[in-house]
Amino acid sequence: MANSGRYNIFGAKVVKLLPLLSRRISTSLLNRRSELSEGRVQHKNEREVSIVPKIERGPTDILKVLASTVGRDYTAAHYRYHDDPYLIPISNLSKRSFALSKESGRKSAKWIRQQHSNLFEHHVAEPPIQAFYPTPVFTDEVDFDESVLNTLINDSHLTDAMKVYEMLQNKGKEITRESKQSLLELIAYYNEVEPLDEEWIEERWYKTGILGKERQKNTWKENGLAEKIFKELDPADSKAYCAIIRGRAKYYQAEKAWHLFREAQAKSLTIDIETYNAMIRIVNFSRENSELRWQLLQDLLSEIVESRLKPNLNTLNSILETVSMMGNIRQSKSLSLATLAEFKSLGIEPSLASYYYLLISHCKDRGPVSSILVDILNEIKGKSFTILDPKDTFFFVTAMDICRNHLQDLDLAHMVNTLLHVGNNYDLIGDSYKESVYYRHFLALKCSLEPFDTFMDFYNKLVPNIYTPEPQIMEEILKSLELHEGYEYISQLWSDMIIFDQTYRATLVSLLLSIMSNYSPTTQPSKYLKNFADIAWKIWDTIETQSEEKEKKITWTGQMLGNIIIISLKADLIDKAFMVIKKLLQSPLDILGVPDINALRLFVEYAIKEDNGVICLACIQYISDAGFPETVELATTVFEKVKLDVIQVGRLSNIVGFNVAEKSPNSKYGESLNTTTQ
Amino acid sequence: MGSLKYLPLPFRITQRLVPFTSRGIFTTTSLDKARSGRFRVSIKHDKPLTYEEAQKPHFIAHRKAWNSYNTSSFKYFGLRKSQTAVEDVFIRKFMTGTWHNLFVSEIIIKRQHNFIRIAGIVQRAVPVRKMYFLIGYSEELLSYWLQCPIKLELQTVDDKKDMIFKYV
């Protein structure tokens, strides 16, 4: 927060500086002129020149400013990927896989260094850089004392610190109370689980984050090292009590936390504000219904007032979190707003997490529509945020979700997006899951509300380097395409589907086929027909040649085949249509459902034009087997228009159930008969 | 006693008979034929050479560039010619060994401040995930060994044959 003014070279500070500089220059010029023109009236320097205090610049401030002038390059992949066309990922799976395989390479290098630590102890760098040396291993032979423990605690190496502590205890060495206290705090904070090293940035980025409320269950390690140290710190002072209470509350061991809390109060120990914050967070786990919870919360808050403690941002966020999950929706709405107002009067600025809790309190799925997001965005417009609470990263995703599902407001979504790109706010997008969900909502909203051309411009900017659409979003885009008749984009979307590895999705493929088959080029130019036929044929090839062992196999449906027939016939590729029909007729058991009657009707028309009696007959057979009522009509058409021999007429009659020759006297068959008899 | 002096000629005189009455020592430098960095013509003329291999060493700075860029000969920067050379050898051996048969060009090493950039052309013989694994591994291990940041700047090429400049 203090840095926000520092590298703001193009901001307010310079604006103040420039006129001052110009004033300085002009006054000096005036002075010179007055010196030269002696005898003339001297222009006195009336304005006071005040020297602006020096702005302290950090070593990388200029770099940061230069970086801020360069916007996002939409044509380049992310920096984590190597800049080579072979090595740039496009589909979601490959993006994840490449980033994580690079990190696994780094992990294996680190492992090798640990295994052969005796080979990596040379000192090349001056001054020595600790990160390049192997991490020290603590064995019983090495003699160490408490200072080692303190350095480990400072560097937050949890497992090493615990191990060293036990070793020191076994050796009977003296450990000071301060070390025990800091070790207790460390263990209580992490609950004896070593956190993922900050070095493994890709793993952290791709860790499956659960959006929303995860199941919060009690995971506190009973009879663990934290409890042991707490007992050793007897008589426990307030700091020890606070540490262990906070640890228990953090990991949802609510009952015992309250027990210790009351114990500490009974001993009249001072409890600090962070402990109260932790207790506020577990209010919902300590009482059953919303009234009791509200009562308990009020009690806690009055205790804070009595202890003359100053609430901070964490207090605000804890209260909002508890209130949002209290149970009574109306109460949580009013309470959240009241809390925010009160903390504003105390001078505590809400963070993005506070706004997140507001959103989840007010914009419920089953509830009245709330436009609180508009007010929030007006409030925080143009502000630059840093991370102040772990839940800050939930804000942008939730906001975009609300824009799409709750409010269906595109302008609001644009406001959220602009806010995301202010300053360093993009860092608060969280992790890869949240980013993909954010763009998923944004794209879906745009796709349904914007004209298709504008949408495709935006799509081309984002895809594939920033975001790759999931199959569901692809489906929505295709549906919107059908609605807006954006047929010129079909080939692009099809090639995108191929490179995103989505061609094995049956819903997508059949949707695409139905869109292409519905395209009737009476009003539009028909250059797309050839394209569509190519795409349809590609789909045919892909599905026909997919291997048996593949888990994600698409089975042909009658609809799909019917659509391919229509598309091929519209593009005048009759032999392809014949191939499809052959498949339809020969292996009806592999195919789910039947094609649309229009497809079959169209095919029969073409077959009639070709004067191919055999195929016509086979078709009619299939149509009657499928149970279409149009069998009779088509059969009579076939009889009238196509040259059939006696056997075929007989079979045709069998199919329709009556003698076709009698019903339609004007037929080719009749002509041929007449000619022969004559 | 002959008064003819010994003629310090680089070539053997076979045509004229020069009477030598004293045995001397060779006072010229060792006049071996230059052979380094040159590839001899093969019998079938099917030996492939990349562009760099095809240019003889006297074309360095004319048609060819160096493989290592550093300021090791400057006193201001520490004068660590030998250490730099040994590190370069280590880096080249390490890269060739880790990337099994994958490098199709020379390995270029550029040093800027304390930063080492390793560049080269790699063929697409392994799937991309494995390449990323190798990139992460090489960068990390070399940075542990040399104790400075390392960046790989690779370019992939489809076929080894794309690198062939001429057959000799």
PDB file of C-alpha atoms in Angstrom, chain A residues 646 668-678:
ATOM      1  CA  VAL A 646     -40.797 -57.343 -62.023  1.00  0.00           C
ATOM      2  CA  LYS A 668     -42.510 -46.324 -66.205  1.00  0.00           C
ATOM      3  CA  TYR A 669     -43.213 -49.895 -65.413  1.00  0.00           C
ATOM      4  CA  GLY A 670     -46.526 -49.582 -67.060  1.00  0.00           C
ATOM      5  CA  GLU A 671     -44.892 -48.081 -70.153  1.00  0.00           C
ATOM      6  CA  SER A 672     -42.351 -50.811 -70.393  1.00  0.00           C
ATOM      7  CA  LEU A 673     -45.096 -53.386 -70.014  1.00  0.00           C
ATOM      8  CA  ASN A 674     -47.078 -51.736 -72.727  1.00  0.00           C
ATOM      9  CA  THR A 675     -44.126 -51.623 -75.025  1.00  0.00           C
ATOM     10  CA  THR A 676     -43.259 -55.259 -74.425  1.00  0.00           C
ATOM     11  CA  THR A 677     -46.744 -56.482 -74.927  1.00  0.00           C
ATOM     12  CA  GLN A 678     -46.865 -54.607 -78.114  1.00  0.00           C
TER      13      GLN A 678
END
